[in-house]
CSV table of C-alpha atoms in Angstrom, one decimal:
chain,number,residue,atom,x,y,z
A,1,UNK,CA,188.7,90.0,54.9
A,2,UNK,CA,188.5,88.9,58.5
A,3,UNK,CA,191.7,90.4,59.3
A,4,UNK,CA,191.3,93.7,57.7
A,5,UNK,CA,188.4,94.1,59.8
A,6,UNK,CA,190.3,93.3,62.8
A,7,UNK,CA,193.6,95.5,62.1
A,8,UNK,CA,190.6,98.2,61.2
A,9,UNK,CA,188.8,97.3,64.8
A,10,UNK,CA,192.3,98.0,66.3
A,11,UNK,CA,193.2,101.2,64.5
A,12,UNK,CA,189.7,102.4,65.9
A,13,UNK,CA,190.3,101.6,69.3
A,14,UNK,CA,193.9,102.4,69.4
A,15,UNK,CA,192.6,105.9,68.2
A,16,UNK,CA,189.6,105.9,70.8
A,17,UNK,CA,191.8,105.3,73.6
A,18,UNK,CA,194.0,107.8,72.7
A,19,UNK,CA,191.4,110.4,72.1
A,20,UNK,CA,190.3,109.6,76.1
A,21,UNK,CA,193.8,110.1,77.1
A,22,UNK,CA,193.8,113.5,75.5
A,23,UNK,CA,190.5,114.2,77.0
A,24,UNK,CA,191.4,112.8,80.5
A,25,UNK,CA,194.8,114.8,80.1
A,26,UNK,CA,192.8,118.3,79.6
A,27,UNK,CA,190.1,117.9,82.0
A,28,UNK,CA,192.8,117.0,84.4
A,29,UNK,CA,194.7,120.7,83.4
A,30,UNK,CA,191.9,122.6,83.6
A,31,UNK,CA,190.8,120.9,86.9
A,32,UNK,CA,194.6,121.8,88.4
A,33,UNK,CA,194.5,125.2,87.1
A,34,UNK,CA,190.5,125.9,88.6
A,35,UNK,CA,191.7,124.8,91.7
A,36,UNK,CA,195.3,127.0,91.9
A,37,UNK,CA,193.5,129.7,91.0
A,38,UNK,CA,190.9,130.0,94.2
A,39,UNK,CA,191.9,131.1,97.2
A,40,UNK,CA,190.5,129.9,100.6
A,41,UNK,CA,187.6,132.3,101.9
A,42,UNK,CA,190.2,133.4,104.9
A,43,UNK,CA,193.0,134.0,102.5
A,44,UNK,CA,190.8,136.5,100.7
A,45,UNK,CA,189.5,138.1,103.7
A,46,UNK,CA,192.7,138.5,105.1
A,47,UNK,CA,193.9,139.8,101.5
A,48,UNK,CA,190.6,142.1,101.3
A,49,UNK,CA,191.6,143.4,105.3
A,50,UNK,CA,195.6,144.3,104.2
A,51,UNK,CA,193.9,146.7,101.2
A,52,UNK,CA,191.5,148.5,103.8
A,53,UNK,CA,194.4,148.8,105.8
A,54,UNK,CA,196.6,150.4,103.6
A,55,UNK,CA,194.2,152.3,102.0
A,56,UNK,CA,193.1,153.6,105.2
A,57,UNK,CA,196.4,154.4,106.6
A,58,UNK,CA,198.2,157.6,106.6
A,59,UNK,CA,201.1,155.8,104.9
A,60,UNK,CA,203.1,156.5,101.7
A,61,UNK,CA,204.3,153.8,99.7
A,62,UNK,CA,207.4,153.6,97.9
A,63,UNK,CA,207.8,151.9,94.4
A,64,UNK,CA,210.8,152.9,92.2
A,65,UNK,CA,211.7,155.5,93.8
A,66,UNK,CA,208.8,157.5,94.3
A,67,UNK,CA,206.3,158.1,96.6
A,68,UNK,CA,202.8,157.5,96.2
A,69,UNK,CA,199.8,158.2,98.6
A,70,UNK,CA,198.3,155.1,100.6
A,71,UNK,CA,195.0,154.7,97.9
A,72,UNK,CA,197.3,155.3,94.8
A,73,UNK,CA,199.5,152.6,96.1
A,74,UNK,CA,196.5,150.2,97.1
A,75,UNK,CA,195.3,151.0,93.4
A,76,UNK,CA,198.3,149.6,92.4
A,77,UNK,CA,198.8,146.5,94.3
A,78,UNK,CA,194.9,145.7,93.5
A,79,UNK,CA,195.7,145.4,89.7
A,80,UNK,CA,199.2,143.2,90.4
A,81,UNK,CA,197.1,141.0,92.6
A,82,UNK,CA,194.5,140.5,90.0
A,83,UNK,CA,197.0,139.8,87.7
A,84,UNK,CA,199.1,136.9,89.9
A,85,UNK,CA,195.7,135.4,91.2
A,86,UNK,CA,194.4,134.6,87.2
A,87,UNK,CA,197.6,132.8,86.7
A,88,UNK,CA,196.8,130.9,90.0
A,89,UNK,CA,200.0,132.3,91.4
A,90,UNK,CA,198.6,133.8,94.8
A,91,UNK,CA,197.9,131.0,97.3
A,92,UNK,CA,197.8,132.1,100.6
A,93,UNK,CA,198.2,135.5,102.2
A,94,UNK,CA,201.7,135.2,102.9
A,95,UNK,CA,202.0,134.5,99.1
A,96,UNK,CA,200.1,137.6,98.2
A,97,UNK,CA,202.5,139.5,100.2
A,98,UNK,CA,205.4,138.2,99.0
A,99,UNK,CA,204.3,138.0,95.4
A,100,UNK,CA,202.2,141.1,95.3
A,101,UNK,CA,203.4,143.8,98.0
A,102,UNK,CA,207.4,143.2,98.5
A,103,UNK,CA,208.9,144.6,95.3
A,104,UNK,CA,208.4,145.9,92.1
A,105,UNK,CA,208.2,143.3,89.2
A,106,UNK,CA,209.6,145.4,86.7
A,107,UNK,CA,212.3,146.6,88.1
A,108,UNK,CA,213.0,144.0,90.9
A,109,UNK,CA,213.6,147.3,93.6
A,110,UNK,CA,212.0,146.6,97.2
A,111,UNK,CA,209.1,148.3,97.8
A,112,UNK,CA,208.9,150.7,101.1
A,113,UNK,CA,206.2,152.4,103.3
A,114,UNK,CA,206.4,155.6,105.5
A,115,UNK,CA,204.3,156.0,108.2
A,116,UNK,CA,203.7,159.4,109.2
A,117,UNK,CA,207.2,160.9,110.1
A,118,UNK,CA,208.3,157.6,111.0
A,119,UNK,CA,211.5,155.7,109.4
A,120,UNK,CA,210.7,153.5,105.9
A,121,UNK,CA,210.0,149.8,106.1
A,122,UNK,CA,210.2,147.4,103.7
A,123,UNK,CA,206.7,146.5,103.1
A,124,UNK,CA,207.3,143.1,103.2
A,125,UNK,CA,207.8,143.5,107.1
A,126,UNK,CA,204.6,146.2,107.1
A,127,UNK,CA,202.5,144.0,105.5
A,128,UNK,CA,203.2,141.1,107.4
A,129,UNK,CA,203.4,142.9,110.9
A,130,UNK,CA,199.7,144.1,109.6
A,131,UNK,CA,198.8,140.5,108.8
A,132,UNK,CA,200.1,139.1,112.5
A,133,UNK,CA,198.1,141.7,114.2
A,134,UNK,CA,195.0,141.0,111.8
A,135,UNK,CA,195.9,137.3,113.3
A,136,UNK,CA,196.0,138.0,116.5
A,137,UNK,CA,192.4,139.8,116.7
A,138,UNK,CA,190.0,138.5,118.7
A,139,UNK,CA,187.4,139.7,116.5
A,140,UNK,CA,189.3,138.7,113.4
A,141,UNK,CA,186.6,136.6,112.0
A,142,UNK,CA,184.6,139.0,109.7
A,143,UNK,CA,186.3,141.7,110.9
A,144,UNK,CA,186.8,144.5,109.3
A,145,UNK,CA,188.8,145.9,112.3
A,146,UNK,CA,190.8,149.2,111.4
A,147,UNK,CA,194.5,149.0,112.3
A,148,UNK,CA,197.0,152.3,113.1
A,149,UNK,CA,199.8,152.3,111.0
């Protein structure tokens, strides 16, 4: 009888421990995913600052082919960002703009922007030329600092 009780004791451990694994295992997951989703406060002011700029431009942006007004576009690239930043995807600004702004995800075409009767750009380059000069503000911090196209 005293060794059923032990094999018994054993199974119930055994069965404990691994029920803590588990437990450590998916508190660990959901920890990795909370913290890939956030991004740093600067990362989403920058973010936040690129939108305004766009938005505020007199720019047209180009996604598959067409050409779409500077808040229509901003529209767009809003709901693509919320998209990538609750799968944790979007990390830093440069990631946003890679990730979010460069080219269509459907389609895989580059996206472009047009300035006024100025040449197209890939928006890869306008949004990170935008970013450098956000950057190289000197009132950068809280600013909300409107930039020409």
């Amino acid at each position: 009888m005293a060794a059923l009780l032990t094999i018994g004791n054993w199974r119930q451990s055994a069965i404990i421990r691994s029920m803590n694994a588990k437990f450590f295992l998916v508190a660990l997951l959901l920890g990795a995913c909370a913290s890939a989703q956030a991004v740093t406060p600067t990362t989403a002011r920058e973010i936040g600052q690129l939108f305004k700029v766009l938005e505020r431009s007199n720019c047209q942006f180009s996604r598959n082919g067409a050409w779409y007004a500077a808040a229509k576009a901003s529209e767009h690239l809003q709901r693509k960002y919320d998209y990538l930043q609750k799968k944790g995807l979007v990390t830093s600004t440069e990631s946003f703009i890679e990730l979010t702004a460069t080219k269509s995800s459907m389609s895989g075409k580059p996206y472009q922007v047009r300035c006024g009767t100025g040449a197209a750009v890939a928006s890869q380059a306008w949004f990170t030329g935008k970013l450098r000069e956000l950057r190289q503000s000197p009132a950068n911090a809280g600013s909300e600092r409107q930039l020409t196209h």
